[in-house]
XYZ file of C-alpha atoms in Angstrom:
376
model
C 116.096 140.642 100.902
C 114.087 140.797 97.643
C 115.130 137.244 96.746
C 113.974 135.950 100.133
C 110.645 137.769 99.732
C 110.141 136.199 96.291
C 110.886 132.744 97.693
C 108.319 133.286 100.452
C 105.711 134.345 97.867
C 106.523 131.281 95.776
C 106.143 128.978 98.756
C 102.823 130.607 99.662
C 101.617 130.140 96.081
C 102.636 126.463 96.116
C 100.892 125.997 99.478
C 97.657 127.550 98.175
C 97.739 125.349 95.048
C 98.318 122.223 97.122
C 95.501 123.133 99.493
C 93.167 123.595 96.549
C 94.162 120.130 95.341
C 93.174 118.465 98.592
C 90.237 116.103 98.652
C 88.482 114.034 101.266
C 87.280 110.445 101.284
C 85.717 107.983 103.706
C 87.604 104.791 104.466
C 86.012 101.386 104.966
C 88.389 99.334 107.104
C 86.400 96.357 108.363
C 82.808 95.051 108.331
C 80.133 96.672 110.459
C 82.380 99.535 111.536
C 81.881 103.263 110.897
C 83.615 104.737 107.885
C 86.239 107.325 108.820
C 86.973 110.636 107.125
C 90.427 111.367 105.718
C 91.964 114.163 103.681
C 94.813 113.938 101.217
C 96.472 115.873 98.436
C 95.171 114.934 95.005
C 98.166 113.642 93.044
C 99.342 114.947 89.699
C 97.464 113.203 86.907
C 99.265 110.441 85.023
C 98.996 109.692 81.320
C 95.417 109.777 80.002
C 93.788 110.407 83.385
C 90.919 112.715 84.326
C 90.181 114.373 87.642
C 86.465 114.428 88.454
C 84.697 116.292 91.228
C 82.056 113.876 92.471
C 78.592 115.363 92.794
C 76.473 112.320 93.615
C 76.817 108.663 94.552
C 74.358 105.915 95.432
C 74.800 102.894 97.688
C 74.637 99.751 95.604
C 73.712 96.370 97.056
C 77.321 95.241 96.720
C 78.410 98.198 98.899
C 76.017 96.989 101.584
C 77.210 93.402 101.221
C 80.795 94.587 101.698
C 79.867 96.704 104.706
C 78.206 93.742 106.437
C 80.951 91.259 105.532
C 78.942 89.206 103.023
C 81.334 90.336 100.325
C 85.104 90.546 100.755
C 87.076 93.529 99.494
C 90.753 94.419 100.042
C 90.934 96.866 102.936
C 91.284 99.674 103.636
C 89.237 100.869 100.684
C 86.954 103.633 99.465
C 83.552 102.162 98.692
C 81.097 103.464 96.112
C 81.036 102.818 92.376
C 77.667 104.260 91.307
C 78.988 107.769 90.765
C 78.539 110.861 88.635
C 80.630 114.002 88.589
C 82.042 117.058 86.864
C 85.336 117.111 84.984
C 87.928 119.316 86.697
C 91.125 118.446 84.871
C 92.153 116.403 81.824
C 95.691 115.134 81.319
C 97.125 116.149 77.944
C 97.420 112.595 76.546
C 93.705 111.919 76.981
C 91.886 112.058 73.607
C 89.398 114.590 75.075
C 86.535 112.650 73.474
C 83.890 110.424 75.034
C 82.785 107.001 73.753
C 80.223 108.631 71.428
C 82.777 111.019 69.954
C 81.589 114.066 71.884
C 84.288 116.443 73.181
C 85.100 116.349 76.896
C 86.016 119.648 78.528
C 86.317 120.779 82.151
C 82.871 121.501 83.541
C 81.175 118.615 81.708
C 78.946 116.245 83.662
C 80.126 112.708 82.933
C 79.454 109.108 83.788
C 81.908 106.251 83.252
C 82.296 102.494 83.448
C 82.995 100.942 86.846
C 86.198 99.559 85.380
C 89.163 100.481 83.210
C 90.216 97.619 80.929
C 93.459 97.806 78.952
C 92.795 96.647 75.357
C 96.487 95.837 74.822
C 96.369 93.089 77.452
C 96.587 89.543 76.048
C 93.379 88.466 77.810
C 91.324 91.435 76.577
C 88.042 90.722 74.791
C 85.717 93.414 73.461
C 82.769 91.173 74.393
C 83.881 90.826 78.026
C 86.333 93.629 78.877
C 85.092 93.413 82.477
C 86.886 90.061 82.799
C 90.296 91.268 81.663
C 93.243 90.507 83.913
C 94.576 93.394 86.021
C 91.200 95.113 85.746
C 91.000 98.466 87.545
C 87.621 98.611 89.325
C 86.442 101.819 90.943
C 85.133 101.399 94.482
C 86.731 97.952 94.780
C 90.423 98.701 95.310
C 92.737 98.735 98.276
C 93.784 102.183 99.415
C 97.561 102.657 99.206
C 99.971 105.539 99.441
C 100.072 105.888 95.653
C 96.555 104.736 94.747
C 93.887 106.962 96.250
C 90.716 108.678 95.057
C 89.324 105.587 93.342
C 85.939 105.264 95.093
C 82.671 107.163 95.124
C 82.446 108.093 98.805
C 84.814 110.984 98.282
C 84.957 114.505 96.950
C 87.073 113.515 93.931
C 87.979 110.537 91.795
C 90.761 109.999 89.280
C 89.680 108.117 86.152
C 92.361 105.901 84.697
C 93.298 105.473 81.062
C 90.963 103.042 79.206
C 87.908 104.058 81.222
C 84.848 104.389 78.980
C 83.288 107.844 79.500
C 80.091 109.522 78.332
C 79.169 113.198 78.626
C 75.657 113.702 79.995
C 73.131 116.426 79.134
C 71.962 118.670 81.959
C 68.378 117.336 81.912
C 69.506 114.012 83.441
C 69.306 114.331 87.232
C 72.502 113.639 89.169
C 70.719 111.027 91.297
C 69.538 109.013 88.303
C 72.845 109.516 86.468
C 74.760 107.966 89.374
C 73.016 104.627 88.841
C 73.807 104.339 85.131
C 77.284 102.869 85.430
C 76.232 99.877 87.536
C 72.585 98.832 87.686
C 71.343 100.405 84.442
C 74.328 99.207 82.407
C 74.044 95.699 83.854
C 70.356 95.619 82.886
C 71.425 96.598 79.359
C 73.864 93.688 79.333
C 71.118 91.272 80.365
C 68.894 92.551 77.550
C 71.718 92.001 75.051
C 72.279 88.413 76.173
C 68.550 87.631 76.156
C 68.341 88.287 72.420
C 65.355 89.622 70.502
C 62.807 91.319 72.779
C 60.379 92.858 70.284
C 57.135 90.909 70.233
C 58.339 88.509 72.920
C 56.890 87.547 76.295
C 59.464 88.397 78.949
C 59.600 87.274 82.583
C 61.762 89.301 85.000
C 62.283 88.232 88.616
C 63.556 90.619 91.294
C 62.213 94.163 91.290
C 65.182 96.050 92.591
C 66.798 98.723 90.441
C 68.190 96.097 88.055
C 64.801 94.481 87.532
C 62.897 97.727 87.165
C 65.393 99.048 84.613
C 65.117 95.781 82.706
C 61.318 96.073 82.625
C 61.491 99.632 81.277
C 63.990 98.609 78.590
C 61.820 95.669 77.535
C 58.846 98.029 77.308
C 60.741 100.438 75.061
C 62.031 97.549 72.924
C 58.472 96.423 72.195
C 57.982 93.310 74.329
C 54.433 92.033 73.869
C 53.957 90.976 77.497
C 56.152 91.681 80.539
C 55.605 89.542 83.641
C 57.451 90.258 86.874
C 57.971 88.313 90.097
C 58.961 89.570 93.533
C 58.068 89.009 97.194
C 57.452 92.700 97.923
C 54.034 94.114 97.083
C 55.285 97.713 96.978
C 57.932 96.819 94.425
C 55.415 94.868 92.374
C 53.191 97.944 92.290
C 56.180 100.053 91.276
C 56.949 97.612 88.464
C 53.674 98.553 86.785
C 54.917 102.148 86.563
C 57.961 100.815 84.700
C 55.887 98.910 82.151
C 55.036 95.515 83.685
C 51.918 93.868 82.256
C 51.446 91.213 84.962
C 52.847 91.017 88.504
C 53.210 87.865 90.587
C 53.955 87.733 94.316
C 56.122 84.639 94.547
C 55.346 84.175 98.256
C 51.671 83.530 97.521
C 51.684 82.037 94.017
C 54.019 80.302 91.631
C 54.310 80.192 87.892
C 52.317 77.453 86.172
C 51.638 76.609 82.551
C 48.336 78.459 82.819
C 50.094 81.621 84.035
C 52.739 82.292 81.445
C 55.179 80.708 78.999
C 57.906 83.292 78.560
C 60.237 83.487 75.584
C 62.823 85.310 77.686
C 63.554 85.008 81.397
C 65.879 87.427 83.211
C 66.619 86.807 86.877
C 67.803 89.728 88.978
C 66.779 88.209 92.333
C 69.440 85.550 92.752
C 66.796 83.290 94.301
C 67.212 79.606 93.372
C 63.426 79.186 93.621
C 62.860 82.022 91.142
C 65.518 80.759 88.742
C 64.120 77.230 88.800
C 60.556 78.405 88.201
C 61.554 80.741 85.395
C 63.559 78.154 83.465
C 60.823 75.548 83.954
C 58.239 77.819 82.325
C 60.334 78.911 79.340
C 58.855 78.359 75.926
C 60.545 76.341 73.178
C 63.719 78.146 72.029
C 63.533 80.233 75.205
C 66.517 82.004 76.744
C 67.271 82.573 80.431
C 69.804 85.117 81.709
C 70.982 84.827 85.324
C 72.341 88.054 86.859
C 71.378 88.218 90.534
C 73.097 85.131 91.947
C 76.318 86.773 93.102
C 76.295 85.515 96.685
C 76.468 82.164 98.492
C 73.241 80.162 98.406
C 71.938 76.653 97.804
C 72.569 75.023 94.442
C 70.017 75.772 91.732
C 68.378 72.639 90.297
C 67.648 72.632 86.569
C 65.953 69.821 84.622
C 68.468 68.969 81.902
C 65.902 66.978 79.905
C 63.693 70.052 79.550
C 66.665 72.139 78.432
C 67.304 69.593 75.691
C 63.728 68.989 74.597
C 62.755 72.676 74.592
C 66.074 73.808 73.061
C 66.675 76.249 75.905
C 69.650 78.554 76.381
C 70.896 79.652 79.807
C 73.438 82.453 80.118
C 75.142 84.232 82.989
C 76.131 87.894 83.229
C 78.535 89.605 85.611
C 78.857 93.367 85.128
C 78.709 94.552 81.486
C 80.757 95.578 78.474
C 81.361 98.982 76.905
C 78.505 98.596 74.420
C 76.081 97.865 77.258
C 77.276 100.972 79.072
C 76.621 103.239 76.097
C 73.217 101.627 75.533
C 72.354 102.397 79.171
C 73.469 106.026 78.824
C 71.431 106.486 75.651
C 68.411 104.825 77.271
C 68.434 107.164 80.278
C 68.985 110.232 78.088
C 66.035 109.268 75.872
C 63.636 107.646 78.347
C 64.840 108.376 81.889
C 62.187 111.016 82.520
C 59.419 108.757 81.156
C 59.781 106.352 84.082
C 59.979 107.154 87.827
C 63.693 106.428 88.215
C 64.079 109.441 90.521
C 61.620 107.866 92.993
C 63.997 104.946 93.456
C 66.365 107.165 95.457
C 64.345 106.824 98.647
C 66.444 109.065 100.882
C 69.364 111.458 100.455
C 72.308 112.142 102.728
C 75.315 114.437 102.545
C 78.764 112.868 102.445
C 79.482 113.762 106.064
C 76.423 111.651 107.019
C 77.642 108.580 105.197
C 77.382 106.339 108.259
C 73.747 107.383 108.678
C 73.200 106.484 105.036
C 74.542 102.962 105.550
C 72.410 102.533 108.654
C 69.317 103.693 106.777
C 70.011 101.421 103.802
C 70.603 98.348 105.949
C 67.557 98.961 108.143
C 65.027 100.091 105.545
C 66.295 98.243 102.463
C 65.456 101.013 99.979
C 66.073 100.521 96.291
C 68.781 103.154 96.661
C 70.061 105.653 99.218
C 71.644 108.720 97.638
C 74.750 110.613 98.708
C 74.729 114.255 97.648
C 78.310 115.480 97.618
C 78.791 119.226 97.945
C 82.288 120.467 97.148
C 81.660 124.195 97.326
């Protein structure tokens, strides 16, 4: 009788533990269809993994492109890669240190790269770890029976080995912190590729989150003149709050020699018109960095003779590397409160209102819609 009672108690204890390890996530199954809620047991962590309780996520433009079918992702999947959260569990083999050498303990607020890239892979490059083969990308994976909790629209996420992690101080808001590991880090990558910014005239086209972050970084790096282009007057006005010297509405005016001759041109818009204008106006020894053209569009036409005669450099950037990520974290820690990054989250929703959030984002086209995730 006593043995049976002990077995019952043990089974109850196991049941309670398993219930505590349950999490929920919202599945994207096909374009333009509501996301559906599911619950599952959080698996036992594998070597070097961390379990994170997600506190906040934001809807990136690529999430919206996937939702509407403009971008293809393996389905079913859990969308969301701009994420921040609190460490709940650390597997023993993890070094328990972040990329800056700070200790990681349960309860820490952390941000991390949108990918895990294995440095032992033959194709690995420290300059472009985001292009490694067999890359593990959060928010971009197919949901399987053994691979769950890998997207931001969920209560939890499991971070794989080789994910670059940074511990965040409490003064960084969760909403702003969520954007670091995509938009802010990509802006940092564009700055790196553009080269020296101090004392330079910089032109930035496209005043979404990427463009605004780029403007603020150029301001802090000592650019002498920052010119921005966009078709939205409200975003042009906002750009001034982020450090823009001159704003140009590209629907009513175009760049000419009398306007500006930039030393650096960074395109976040993806508009062929903007890219053509920016390259055309570059100064001798100028550098252009293309970031925004990640969707189907007409071919961009560049005058090869001008590239040769003006000794121009044109570079492309997709995602970012680990150095860019840490630069972005340090930038937000040091300067995030100096600029109105928090204003860029134009509306907040709880996780159970995720379909309302998508509807709002697609209809109103905010810079970001925020998802506040309460796991109490």
